[in-house]
Coordinates of C-alpha atoms and ligand atoms in Angstrom, one line a residue:
Chain O
M97 CA 58.6 -16.8 -15.4
N98 CA 55.0 -16.4 -14.8
V99 CA 52.9 -14.0 -12.8
L100 CA 52.4 -16.4 -9.9
H101 CA 56.1 -16.7 -9.6
F102 CA 56.4 -12.9 -9.3
V103 CA 53.6 -12.8 -6.7
G104 CA 55.3 -15.5 -4.7
A105 CA 58.7 -13.8 -4.8
F106 CA 57.2 -10.4 -3.9
F107 CA 55.3 -11.6 -0.9
G108 CA 58.0 -14.1 0.2
D109 CA 60.6 -11.4 0.5
S110 CA 60.7 -10.4 4.1
A111 CA 62.2 -7.0 3.2
H112 CA 58.8 -6.1 1.7
W113 CA 57.0 -6.5 5.1
H114 CA 58.5 -3.6 7.1
G115 CA 60.0 -0.1 6.8
Y116 CA 58.6 2.9 5.2
D117 CA 58.3 1.0 1.9
G118 CA 56.8 -2.1 3.6
I119 CA 53.5 -3.6 2.6
P120 CA 51.7 -2.5 5.9
T121 CA 52.8 1.1 5.5
R122 CA 51.8 1.3 1.9
L123 CA 48.5 -0.4 2.5
L124 CA 47.6 2.0 5.3
E125 CA 48.6 4.9 3.1
H126 CA 46.4 3.6 0.3
L127 CA 43.6 3.0 2.7
R128 CA 43.9 6.5 4.0
Y129 CA 43.7 8.1 0.6
S130 CA 40.8 5.9 -0.4
L131 CA 38.8 6.5 2.8
I132 CA 39.2 10.3 2.6
A133 CA 38.2 10.4 -1.0
L134 CA 35.2 8.1 -0.5
G135 CA 34.2 10.2 2.6
V136 CA 34.4 13.5 0.7
A137 CA 32.6 12.0 -2.4
A138 CA 29.8 10.6 -0.2
A139 CA 29.5 13.8 1.7
V140 CA 28.9 15.6 -1.6
G141 CA 27.0 12.9 -3.6
L142 CA 24.7 11.3 -1.0
P143 CA 22.9 14.5 0.3
A144 CA 22.6 15.8 -3.2
G145 CA 21.3 12.5 -4.6
L146 CA 18.9 11.9 -1.7
L147 CA 17.5 15.4 -1.8
T148 CA 17.0 15.6 -5.6
G149 CA 15.7 12.1 -5.6
H150 CA 13.2 12.8 -2.8
T151 CA 11.9 16.1 -4.3
G152 CA 12.2 14.9 -7.9
R153 CA 13.7 18.3 -8.8
G154 CA 17.1 19.0 -10.3
G155 CA 17.5 15.6 -12.0
N156 CA 18.6 17.2 -15.3
V157 CA 21.2 19.4 -13.7
L158 CA 22.5 16.4 -11.8
A159 CA 22.7 14.2 -14.9
F160 CA 24.7 17.0 -16.7
I161 CA 27.1 17.4 -13.8
A162 CA 27.6 13.7 -13.6
T163 CA 28.3 13.3 -17.3
A164 CA 30.7 16.2 -17.3
A165 CA 32.6 14.8 -14.3
R166 CA 32.8 11.3 -16.0
A167 CA 34.3 12.9 -19.1
L168 CA 37.3 14.2 -17.1
P169 CA 40.3 11.9 -17.2
S170 CA 41.6 11.3 -13.7
F171 CA 45.2 11.3 -14.7
G172 CA 44.9 14.6 -16.6
L173 CA 43.1 16.1 -13.7
L174 CA 45.9 15.0 -11.4
V175 CA 48.5 16.7 -13.5
L176 CA 46.4 19.8 -13.7
M177 CA 45.8 19.9 -10.0
F178 CA 49.5 19.2 -9.3
I179 CA 50.4 22.2 -11.4
L180 CA 47.9 24.3 -9.5
F181 CA 48.5 23.1 -6.0
G182 CA 51.9 21.5 -6.1
F183 CA 52.8 18.6 -3.8
G184 CA 50.3 17.3 -1.2
L185 CA 47.1 15.5 -0.7
V186 CA 44.8 17.9 -2.4
P187 CA 45.8 17.3 -6.1
V188 CA 45.3 13.6 -5.5
M189 CA 42.0 13.9 -3.7
I190 CA 40.4 16.1 -6.4
P191 CA 40.5 13.6 -9.2
L192 CA 39.5 10.7 -6.9
V193 CA 36.5 12.7 -5.6
V194 CA 35.6 13.8 -9.1
L195 CA 35.7 10.1 -10.1
A196 CA 33.6 8.9 -7.3
V197 CA 30.9 11.5 -7.1
P198 CA 29.0 10.6 -10.3
P199 CA 28.3 7.0 -9.5
I200 CA 27.2 7.9 -5.9
L201 CA 25.1 10.9 -7.1
V202 CA 23.4 9.3 -10.0
T203 CA 22.8 5.9 -8.4
T204 CA 21.4 7.5 -5.2
Y205 CA 19.1 9.8 -7.3
E206 CA 17.9 6.9 -9.4
A207 CA 17.4 4.7 -6.3
M208 CA 15.3 7.3 -4.6
R209 CA 13.2 7.9 -7.8
S210 CA 12.5 4.3 -8.2
V211 CA 11.0 3.9 -4.7
D212 CA 7.3 2.9 -5.0
P213 CA 5.3 6.1 -4.6
S214 CA 2.4 4.6 -2.8
P215 CA 4.0 4.0 0.6
V216 CA 5.4 7.6 0.3
D217 CA 1.9 8.8 -0.3
A218 CA 0.6 6.8 2.6
A219 CA 3.3 8.2 4.9
R220 CA 2.6 11.7 3.9
G221 CA -1.1 11.1 4.4
M222 CA -0.3 9.8 7.9
G223 CA 1.4 13.1 8.8
M224 CA 5.0 12.1 8.6
S225 CA 7.4 15.0 8.1
E226 CA 9.4 15.1 4.8
A227 CA 12.6 14.3 6.6
R228 CA 11.1 11.2 8.2
I229 CA 9.7 10.2 4.8
L230 CA 13.1 10.5 3.3
F231 CA 15.0 8.6 6.0
Q232 CA 12.4 6.2 7.3
V233 CA 10.3 5.4 4.2
E234 CA 12.4 6.0 1.1
L235 CA 16.0 5.4 2.1
P236 CA 15.5 2.0 3.7
V237 CA 14.0 0.8 0.4
A238 CA 16.5 2.5 -1.8
L239 CA 19.4 1.4 0.4
P240 CA 20.6 -1.7 -1.6
V241 CA 20.9 0.4 -4.7
V242 CA 22.5 3.4 -2.8
L243 CA 25.0 1.0 -1.4
G244 CA 25.7 -0.3 -4.9
G245 CA 26.6 3.2 -6.0
L246 CA 28.9 3.6 -3.0
R247 CA 30.5 0.3 -3.8
T248 CA 31.2 1.2 -7.4
A249 CA 32.7 4.4 -6.2
A250 CA 34.8 2.7 -3.6
V251 CA 36.2 0.2 -5.9
Q252 CA 37.1 2.8 -8.5
I253 CA 38.8 4.9 -5.8
V254 CA 40.8 2.0 -4.5
S255 CA 42.1 1.1 -8.0
T256 CA 42.7 4.7 -9.0
A257 CA 44.4 5.8 -5.8
T258 CA 47.5 4.3 -7.3
I259 CA 47.9 7.7 -9.1
A260 CA 49.0 9.2 -5.9
A261 CA 52.5 7.8 -6.5
Y262 CA 52.8 10.0 -9.6
V263 CA 53.0 13.0 -7.4
S264 CA 55.5 11.5 -5.0
L265 CA 52.9 10.3 -2.5
G266 CA 52.7 6.8 -1.1
G267 CA 50.1 4.1 -1.4
L268 CA 50.2 0.9 -3.3
G269 CA 50.9 2.8 -6.5
R270 CA 54.4 3.3 -5.3
Y271 CA 55.2 -0.4 -6.0
I272 CA 53.9 -0.1 -9.5
M273 CA 55.6 3.2 -10.3
D274 CA 58.9 2.2 -8.7
G275 CA 58.8 -1.3 -10.2
L276 CA 58.2 0.0 -13.7
Y277 CA 61.0 2.6 -13.3
Q278 CA 63.4 0.0 -11.9
H279 CA 62.3 -2.7 -14.3
D280 CA 61.5 -4.7 -11.1
Y281 CA 58.4 -6.6 -12.4
E282 CA 58.1 -8.5 -9.2
K283 CA 57.3 -5.3 -7.5
V284 CA 54.9 -4.2 -10.2
V285 CA 52.9 -7.5 -10.0
G286 CA 53.0 -7.4 -6.2
G287 CA 51.6 -3.9 -6.1
A288 CA 48.9 -4.7 -8.6
T289 CA 48.0 -7.8 -6.7
L290 CA 47.6 -5.8 -3.5
V291 CA 45.4 -3.3 -5.2
A292 CA 43.2 -6.1 -6.6
A293 CA 43.0 -7.8 -3.2
L294 CA 42.0 -4.5 -1.6
A295 CA 39.3 -4.0 -4.2
L296 CA 37.9 -7.5 -3.4
V297 CA 38.0 -6.8 0.3
T298 CA 36.1 -3.6 -0.4
L299 CA 33.4 -5.6 -2.3
A300 CA 33.2 -8.0 0.6
L301 CA 32.8 -5.2 3.1
F302 CA 30.0 -3.7 1.1
W303 CA 28.3 -7.1 0.9
A304 CA 28.5 -7.4 4.7
A305 CA 27.2 -3.8 5.1
G306 CA 24.2 -4.7 2.9
R307 CA 23.5 -7.8 5.0
L308 CA 23.6 -5.7 8.2
T309 CA 21.6 -2.7 7.1
V310 CA 19.1 -3.7 4.5
S311 CA 15.8 -5.0 5.9
P312 CA 14.9 -8.6 5.0
G313 CA 11.6 -7.2 3.7
V314 CA 13.6 -5.3 1.1
R315 CA 16.5 -7.6 0.5
R316 CA 14.4 -10.4 -1.1
R317 CA 14.2 -8.2 -4.2
G318 CA 17.9 -8.7 -4.7
Chain P
M825 CA -18.7 16.7 11.1
I826 CA -16.7 17.5 8.0
R827 CA -18.2 20.3 5.9
I828 CA -17.1 20.7 2.3
D829 CA -18.0 24.3 1.6
G830 CA -18.0 25.6 -2.0
V831 CA -14.7 23.8 -2.8
T832 CA -13.1 24.0 -6.2
K833 CA -9.8 22.5 -7.2
R834 CA -8.0 23.7 -10.3
Y835 CA -4.7 22.0 -11.0
P836 CA -1.9 24.1 -12.3
D837 CA -2.4 22.8 -15.8
G838 CA -6.0 24.2 -15.8
T839 CA -7.8 21.0 -15.1
V840 CA -10.9 21.6 -13.0
A841 CA -11.0 18.4 -10.9
V842 CA -13.6 19.5 -8.4
D843 CA -16.2 22.2 -9.2
R844 CA -17.9 24.1 -6.4
L845 CA -18.6 21.1 -4.3
S846 CA -20.6 21.5 -1.1
L847 CA -21.8 18.8 1.2
D848 CA -21.8 17.7 4.8
I849 CA -20.2 14.4 5.8
P850 CA -22.0 13.1 8.9
D851 CA -20.1 11.8 12.0
G852 CA -20.0 8.1 12.8
A853 CA -21.2 7.0 9.4
I854 CA -19.8 5.9 6.0
T855 CA -20.0 8.4 3.3
V856 CA -19.1 7.1 -0.1
F857 CA -17.9 9.1 -3.1
V858 CA -18.6 7.3 -6.3
G859 CA -18.5 8.2 -10.0
P860 CA -16.7 7.5 -13.3
S861 CA -12.9 7.7 -13.5
G862 CA -11.5 11.2 -13.4
C863 CA -14.6 12.8 -11.8
G864 CA -12.6 14.1 -8.9
K865 CA -13.2 11.6 -6.1
T866 CA -9.5 11.2 -5.1
T867 CA -9.0 14.9 -5.4
T868 CA -12.0 15.5 -3.0
L869 CA -10.7 13.0 -0.5
R870 CA -7.2 14.4 -0.6
M871 CA -8.5 17.9 0.0
I872 CA -9.9 16.7 3.3
N873 CA -6.5 15.8 4.7
R874 CA -4.8 18.6 2.7
M875 CA -2.8 16.3 0.5
V876 CA -4.3 18.6 -2.1
E877 CA -5.1 22.2 -1.3
P878 CA -8.4 23.6 -2.5
S879 CA -8.2 26.5 -5.0
E880 CA -11.4 28.0 -3.7
G881 CA -13.8 27.3 -0.8
R882 CA -12.9 25.7 2.5
I883 CA -13.2 22.5 4.5
L884 CA -14.5 22.7 8.0
I885 CA -13.8 20.0 10.6
D886 CA -16.2 20.3 13.5
G887 CA -16.8 23.9 12.4
E888 CA -13.1 24.9 12.2
D889 CA -11.3 25.6 9.0
S890 CA -8.9 22.7 8.3
R891 CA -6.2 25.2 7.5
R892 CA -6.2 26.4 11.1
Q893 CA -4.2 23.5 12.5
P894 CA -0.7 22.3 11.4
V895 CA -1.0 20.0 8.5
N896 CA 0.7 17.0 10.1
T897 CA -1.5 17.3 13.2
L898 CA -4.6 17.3 10.9
R899 CA -3.3 14.2 9.1
R900 CA -2.5 12.3 12.2
S901 CA -6.1 12.7 13.3
M902 CA -7.3 11.0 10.1
G903 CA -6.5 7.5 9.1
Y904 CA -5.6 7.2 5.4
V905 CA -6.0 4.0 3.4
I906 CA -5.0 3.8 -0.3
Q907 CA -5.6 1.4 -3.1
N908 CA -2.5 -0.9 -2.9
A909 CA -2.2 -0.5 0.9
G910 CA 1.1 1.3 0.5
L911 CA 2.8 -0.7 3.2
F912 CA 6.4 0.0 4.2
Q913 CA 8.1 -3.1 2.8
H914 CA 11.2 -2.7 5.1
R915 CA 9.0 -2.9 8.2
T916 CA 7.3 -5.9 9.7
I917 CA 3.5 -6.0 9.8
V918 CA 3.4 -5.1 13.5
D919 CA 5.7 -2.1 12.9
N920 CA 3.8 -1.0 9.9
I921 CA 0.7 -0.8 12.0
A922 CA 2.5 0.9 14.9
T923 CA 3.7 3.7 12.6
V924 CA 1.3 6.5 13.6
P925 CA 1.4 5.7 17.4
R926 CA 5.2 5.9 17.1
L927 CA 4.9 9.3 15.3
L928 CA 2.7 10.4 18.2
G929 CA 5.5 9.5 20.6
W930 CA 4.2 6.3 22.1
S931 CA 6.8 3.9 23.4
K932 CA 7.7 1.0 21.2
E933 CA 6.1 -1.6 23.5
K934 CA 2.9 0.3 23.8
A935 CA 2.7 0.9 20.1
R936 CA 3.3 -2.7 19.3
S937 CA 0.8 -4.1 21.7
R938 CA -1.7 -1.7 20.3
A939 CA -0.8 -2.9 16.8
R940 CA -1.4 -6.5 17.8
E941 CA -4.8 -5.5 19.2
L942 CA -5.6 -4.0 15.8
M943 CA -4.5 -7.1 13.9
E944 CA -7.1 -9.0 15.8
R945 CA -9.7 -6.3 15.2
V946 CA -9.2 -6.5 11.4
G947 CA -9.1 -10.2 11.3
L948 CA -5.4 -10.9 10.9
D949 CA -3.8 -13.8 12.6
G950 CA -1.2 -12.8 15.2
S951 CA 1.3 -15.2 13.7
L952 CA 1.7 -12.7 10.8
A953 CA 3.0 -9.9 13.1
K954 CA 6.7 -10.6 12.4
R955 CA 6.3 -11.0 8.7
Y956 CA 7.2 -8.5 6.0
P957 CA 4.6 -7.2 3.6
Y958 CA 5.8 -9.2 0.6
Q959 CA 4.9 -12.4 2.6
L960 CA 1.2 -11.4 2.7
S961 CA -1.6 -11.8 0.2
G962 CA -3.1 -8.7 -1.4
G963 CA -6.2 -9.0 0.9
Q964 CA -4.1 -9.4 4.0
Q965 CA -2.0 -6.4 3.0
Q966 CA -5.2 -4.4 2.6
R967 CA -6.2 -5.4 6.1
V968 CA -2.9 -4.2 7.4
G969 CA -3.5 -0.9 5.6
V970 CA -6.8 -0.6 7.5
A971 CA -5.2 -1.6 10.8
R972 CA -2.4 1.0 10.3
A973 CA -5.0 3.7 9.6
L974 CA -6.9 2.8 12.8
A975 CA -3.8 2.4 15.0
A976 CA -3.9 5.8 16.7
D977 CA -7.7 5.7 17.0
P978 CA -8.4 8.7 14.8
P979 CA -12.0 9.8 14.6
V980 CA -11.9 10.0 10.8
L981 CA -10.9 7.4 8.2
L982 CA -10.2 8.3 4.6
M983 CA -10.2 5.4 2.2
D984 CA -9.4 5.7 -1.5
E985 CA -10.5 2.6 -3.4
P986 CA -9.0 0.4 -0.7
F987 CA -10.5 -2.8 -2.0
S988 CA -10.4 -2.4 -5.7
A989 CA -7.2 -4.4 -6.3
V990 CA -8.4 -7.6 -4.7
D991 CA -10.6 -10.4 -6.2
P992 CA -14.4 -10.2 -5.6
V993 CA -14.5 -12.8 -2.9
V994 CA -11.8 -11.2 -0.8
R995 CA -13.4 -7.8 -1.5
K996 CA -16.7 -9.0 -0.1
G997 CA -14.9 -10.2 3.0
L998 CA -13.1 -6.9 3.4
Q999 CA -16.4 -4.9 3.0
D1000 CA -18.2 -7.0 5.6
E1001 CA -15.2 -6.5 7.9
L1002 CA -15.3 -2.8 7.4
L1003 CA -19.1 -2.7 8.2
R1004 CA -18.4 -4.7 11.3
I1005 CA -15.5 -2.4 12.4
Q1006 CA -17.6 0.6 11.7
A1007 CA -20.5 -0.8 13.8
E1008 CA -18.0 -1.4 16.6
L1009 CA -16.0 1.8 16.5
G1010 CA -18.4 4.3 15.0
K1011 CA -15.7 6.1 13.0
T1012 CA -16.5 8.8 10.4
I1013 CA -15.4 7.1 7.2
V1014 CA -15.0 8.8 3.9
F1015 CA -14.8 6.1 1.2
V1016 CA -14.0 6.5 -2.5
T1017 CA -14.9 3.9 -5.1
H1018 CA -15.9 3.7 -8.7
D1019 CA -18.0 0.6 -8.0
I1020 CA -21.7 1.5 -7.4
D1021 CA -22.4 -1.8 -5.8
E1022 CA -19.7 -1.2 -3.2
A1023 CA -21.1 2.3 -2.7
V1024 CA -24.6 1.0 -2.1
K1025 CA -23.5 -1.7 0.2
L1026 CA -21.2 0.4 2.4
G1027 CA -22.6 3.8 2.3
T1028 CA -24.8 5.5 4.8
M1029 CA -24.7 8.4 2.4
V1030 CA -23.6 8.2 -1.2
A1031 CA -22.3 11.2 -3.2
V1032 CA -22.5 10.5 -6.9
M1033 CA -20.1 12.7 -8.8
R1034 CA -20.0 13.4 -12.5
T1035 CA -17.1 14.2 -14.8
G1036 CA -16.0 17.7 -14.3
G1037 CA -16.0 17.3 -10.5
R1038 CA -19.7 18.2 -9.9
L1039 CA -22.0 16.6 -7.5
A1040 CA -24.8 14.7 -9.2
Q1041 CA -26.7 13.5 -6.2
Y1042 CA -26.1 13.1 -2.5
A1043 CA -28.5 10.7 -0.7
P1044 CA -28.8 7.5 1.3
P1045 CA -28.4 4.5 -1.1
A1046 CA -32.0 3.4 -0.9
E1047 CA -33.1 6.9 -2.0
L1048 CA -30.5 6.9 -4.7
L1049 CA -32.0 3.6 -6.1
S1050 CA -35.6 4.7 -5.8
D1051 CA -35.2 8.3 -6.9
P1052 CA -32.2 8.9 -9.1
A1053 CA -31.9 12.7 -9.5
D1054 CA -31.3 12.6 -13.3
A1055 CA -30.5 10.4 -16.3
F1056 CA -26.8 10.4 -15.5
V1057 CA -27.3 9.0 -12.0
E1058 CA -29.9 6.5 -13.3
D1059 CA -27.5 5.4 -16.0
F1060 CA -24.7 5.1 -13.5
L1061 CA -26.8 2.9 -11.2
G1062 CA -27.2 0.4 -14.0
A1063 CA -30.0 -1.6 -15.4
D1064 CA -30.9 -3.7 -12.4
R1065 CA -31.4 -0.9 -9.9
G1066 CA -35.0 -2.1 -9.2
I1067 CA -33.7 -5.5 -8.2
R1068 CA -30.8 -4.0 -6.1
R1069 CA -33.2 -1.7 -4.4
L1070 CA -34.9 -4.8 -2.9
S1071 CA -31.8 -5.2 -0.7
F1072 CA -33.3 -2.4 1.4
F1073 CA -36.6 -4.1 2.0
P1074 CA -36.7 -6.6 4.9
S1075 CA -38.2 -10.0 4.3
A1076 CA -39.9 -9.9 7.7
E1077 CA -43.2 -9.0 6.2
L1078 CA -43.4 -12.1 4.0
E1079 CA -46.1 -14.5 5.0
L1080 CA -44.5 -17.9 5.4
L1081 CA -46.5 -21.1 5.0
T1082 CA -45.8 -24.0 7.2
G1083 CA -48.5 -26.2 5.8
P1084 CA -46.4 -27.7 3.1
V1085 CA -43.5 -28.6 5.4
A1086 CA -43.1 -32.0 7.1
A1087 CA -40.4 -33.9 8.7
A1088 CA -39.3 -37.2 7.1
G1089 CA -41.1 -40.2 8.5
T1090 CA -44.2 -38.4 9.8
G1091 CA -46.4 -40.4 7.6
R1092 CA -47.8 -37.5 5.6
T1093 CA -48.0 -37.6 1.8
A1094 CA -47.4 -34.6 -0.4
A1095 CA -50.6 -35.2 -2.4
R1096 CA -52.9 -34.9 0.5
D1097 CA -51.5 -32.2 2.7
T1098 CA -49.7 -29.5 0.8
G1099 CA -52.7 -27.2 0.5
D1100 CA -51.7 -24.3 -1.9
A1101 CA -48.3 -25.6 -2.6
P1102 CA -47.9 -28.2 -5.3
Y1103 CA -44.8 -29.6 -3.5
L1104 CA -44.0 -30.7 0.1
L1105 CA -40.8 -29.6 1.7
V1106 CA -39.3 -32.5 3.6
T1107 CA -37.0 -31.8 6.6
D1108 CA -34.9 -34.0 8.8
A1109 CA -35.8 -34.6 12.4
D1110 CA -34.1 -31.4 13.4
G1111 CA -36.1 -29.3 11.0
R1112 CA -33.4 -28.7 8.5
P1113 CA -34.5 -28.7 4.9
L1114 CA -33.8 -31.9 2.8
G1115 CA -35.6 -31.2 -0.4
W1116 CA -39.0 -31.0 -2.2
A1117 CA -41.2 -34.0 -2.6
E1118 CA -43.3 -34.2 -5.7
P1119 CA -47.0 -34.9 -5.2
G1120 CA -47.8 -38.5 -4.4
L1121 CA -44.4 -39.3 -3.0
P1122 CA -44.9 -41.0 0.4
T1123 CA -42.8 -39.6 3.1
D1124 CA -43.2 -42.3 5.7
G1125 CA -40.0 -44.3 6.4
P1126 CA -36.6 -43.0 5.6
V1127 CA -36.6 -40.6 2.6
D1128 CA -34.3 -41.4 -0.3
P1129 CA -32.7 -37.9 -0.8
G1130 CA -32.2 -38.9 -4.4
R1131 CA -35.9 -38.8 -5.0
L1132 CA -36.3 -35.3 -3.6
L1133 CA -35.9 -32.1 -5.7
P1134 CA -33.1 -30.0 -4.3
C1135 CA -34.3 -27.0 -2.2
G1136 CA -31.4 -24.8 -3.0
R1137 CA -30.0 -22.1 -0.7
P1138 CA -32.6 -20.9 1.8
F1139 CA -32.9 -17.3 3.0
V1140 CA -32.9 -16.3 6.7
A1141 CA -36.4 -15.1 7.6
G1142 CA -36.5 -11.5 8.9
Q1143 CA -32.8 -11.1 8.5
D1144 CA -32.2 -11.3 4.8
S1145 CA -33.7 -8.8 2.4
L1146 CA -36.5 -9.3 -0.1
R1147 CA -33.8 -9.5 -2.7
A1148 CA -32.4 -12.6 -1.1
A1149 CA -35.8 -14.1 -0.8
L1150 CA -36.6 -13.5 -4.4
D1151 CA -33.2 -14.9 -5.5
C1152 CA -34.0 -18.1 -3.6
A1153 CA -37.4 -18.4 -5.2
V1154 CA -36.0 -17.8 -8.7
L1155 CA -33.3 -20.4 -8.2
S1156 CA -35.6 -23.0 -6.6
P1157 CA -36.8 -25.8 -9.0
T1158 CA -40.3 -25.5 -7.6
G1159 CA -40.4 -21.7 -7.7
W1160 CA -40.8 -21.6 -3.9
A1161 CA -38.3 -20.2 -1.6
V1162 CA -37.4 -21.8 1.7
A1163 CA -37.1 -19.6 4.8
V1164 CA -35.0 -20.7 7.7
D1165 CA -34.4 -19.2 11.1
G1166 CA -31.0 -18.2 12.5
S1167 CA -30.0 -21.8 13.3
G1168 CA -30.9 -23.2 9.9
R1169 CA -34.3 -24.8 10.8
V1170 CA -37.1 -24.3 8.4
A1171 CA -39.4 -21.4 9.3
G1172 CA -41.7 -21.8 6.3
V1173 CA -41.9 -21.6 2.5
V1174 CA -43.1 -18.8 0.3
S1175 CA -43.9 -18.6 -3.4
Q1176 CA -42.5 -16.3 -6.0
Q1177 CA -46.0 -14.9 -6.4
A1178 CA -46.2 -14.0 -2.7
I1179 CA -42.8 -12.4 -2.8
G1180 CA -43.9 -10.4 -5.8
E1181 CA -46.9 -9.1 -3.9
A1182 CA -44.7 -8.2 -0.9
I1183 CA -42.4 -6.2 -3.3
R1184 CA -45.4 -4.3 -4.7
A1185 CA -46.6 -3.6 -1.2
A1186 CA -43.2 -2.5 -0.1
H1187 CA -42.9 -0.1 -3.0
A1188 CA -46.3 1.3 -2.4
G1189 CA -45.5 1.8 1.3
G1190 CA -42.0 3.1 0.5
R1191 CA -40.7 1.2 3.5
S1192 CA -37.1 1.4 2.3
D1193 CA -35.7 1.9 5.8
G1194 CA -32.0 1.9 5.1
A1195 CA -30.9 2.8 8.6
D1196 CA -32.6 0.1 10.5
T1197 CA -32.8 -3.0 8.4
G1198 CA -30.3 -1.7 5.8
A1199 CA -27.1 -3.0 7.5
S1200 CA -28.2 -6.6 7.7
A1201 CA -30.3 -6.6 4.6
K1202 CA -27.5 -5.1 2.6
V1203 CA -25.1 -7.8 3.7
A1204 CA -27.4 -10.5 2.5
G1205 CA -28.4 -8.8 -0.7
Ligands
ATP1152 N1 -1.8 16.6 -10.1 C1 -2.7 16.8 -11.1 N2 -2.4 17.7 -12.1 C2 -3.3 17.9 -13.0 N3 -4.5 17.2 -13.2 C3 -4.8 16.3 -12.3 C4 -3.9 16.0 -11.2 N4 -4.4 15.1 -10.4 C5 -5.6 14.8 -11.0 N5 -5.8 15.5 -12.1 C6 -7.0 15.5 -13.0 O1 -8.1 15.8 -12.2 C7 -9.2 15.1 -12.5 C8 -9.8 14.3 -11.3 O2 -8.8 13.4 -10.9 P1 -9.0 12.4 -9.6 O3 -7.8 11.7 -9.4 O4 -9.6 13.2 -8.5 O5 -10.1 11.5 -10.2 P2 -10.8 10.2 -9.6 O6 -12.3 10.5 -9.6 O7 -10.2 9.8 -8.4 O8 -10.5 9.1 -10.8 P3 -10.2 7.6 -10.6 O9 -11.5 6.9 -10.4 O10 -9.7 7.2 -12.0 O11 -9.2 7.4 -9.5 C9 -8.8 14.1 -13.6 O12 -9.2 14.7 -14.9 C10 -7.3 14.1 -13.5 O13 -6.7 13.9 -14.8
MG1153 MG1 -9.0 8.1 -7.8

């Protein structure tokens, strides 16, 4: 009775491959929650981080918000939101977004702050607009670190999105929840394996995104 | 012309970086701001392209207040070069140089071909075009910085200690290159440095600033060296300002002796024919210097170079300055300097004593003509 045995049994069972509780359905649900949460978190965290990083103003406020957000337990927040909003996507999304915004915000801010000031000075002296300086001078150099923040957020979201199952939604958390409830450890291990695999795929995607978008002139710094 | 008119800069913390500065920066020349650290050179430069706004006074560009035009239009009409080049590390060299033309809306191809043209102009090999900044040496990066500033052909170039982060040999190369580019393109260059030698070498006009952001003296370099306005300027110029001033006197007036010069194998002997000079300068058949023969050494037949005294580095007659000529004489084992023409053939020899007389005559005549002979003399000195 080892874990590998459970994994083999879970994925070998053809019943797990179709239907509303099949792996493809649950995987897609999980992906959907994750992508929405990451999208919202990035929409909040990236502009705020880029702008504060570029101007150098608001860094303290930002650090305070990020620390406060980090102190909130995702599960507690889920329960609270469930009480407030009832069933649905919103009570799940709020804890996921709250979880993901701090790494995106703080990393983006730090990445922008650590950009060498002399090319920025040169760009300004050449008559580049502030927007161009942000997007064409600072961001390309800060990009590897910014992507790192997004990657951390994405992996946290993927593993934490399992909590959706607690409020009767789908996703890979279903296997873990149901498995625990039914004492079906094959299901628990199978679900956990899928979450871990998805997290690894996420890492790989970010690695590929980095290869594609980061200039070789910047990349050599690792 | 850029006119700095009663400009004061007070930073928010109360520091007065520039104090009621007024001066005219001539067109088509290099104007150098020099002074000790913190005297307000960078602040002055950055007020010209409005990276820093003056607290009082105004800056006129061709008679018009620089605040009249949009700030980015103003900046695009002025190339800007900073100490560590400030290249965009995510862009290739050619795209770094093409930045301002692209900002001005040129097509990518046009901007790039212009960039390649400029690489050649600043002495960068075309094979570097596709490289990234980290793949270049500090000196090459600085050249890219200059090319980038020149790319849109702005009439004005602002340079803030552009060569201070490279070693002395590379710096000299970059300075010579800048003088050449300036001679070719006739830009109005405002150059900031804390190195008085660089200021004297590059400047058509030199503004010496003192701590507190006040102008101590504004003059051509030769005048600065001959007539420092006060003890501060004199001190700043350093102990050897008399010697350095010789850079501005041409060596053309030196009387060169050809008597004590002979080609090897001509049958002359030093003892008989040198006249005033105690030594005979032996040349090869082409007239290039081989070395000094001591009195009595026969020069017929092939000369054994081992028996000659080395003649050291010669100076180029007419082209080099009195400083170079004096330097050759001081370094020569015989105390005589060897003058050559442009192709390296001996034009004659001259003694330390004769150079000393020429120096006295030059000082008496005040023939420190920085504009005409300055450029070439300064390079040599
Ligand atoms: N943003 C600023 N806020 C307050 N003070 C400043 C600021 N920038 C410069 N200063 C001060 O103004 C004075 C002149 O500075 P500036 O940078 O113009 O000197 P500099 O002549 O270029 O010196 P260096 O040769 O060291 O570059 C200094 O005392 C400096 O500390
Ligand atoms: Mg400075």
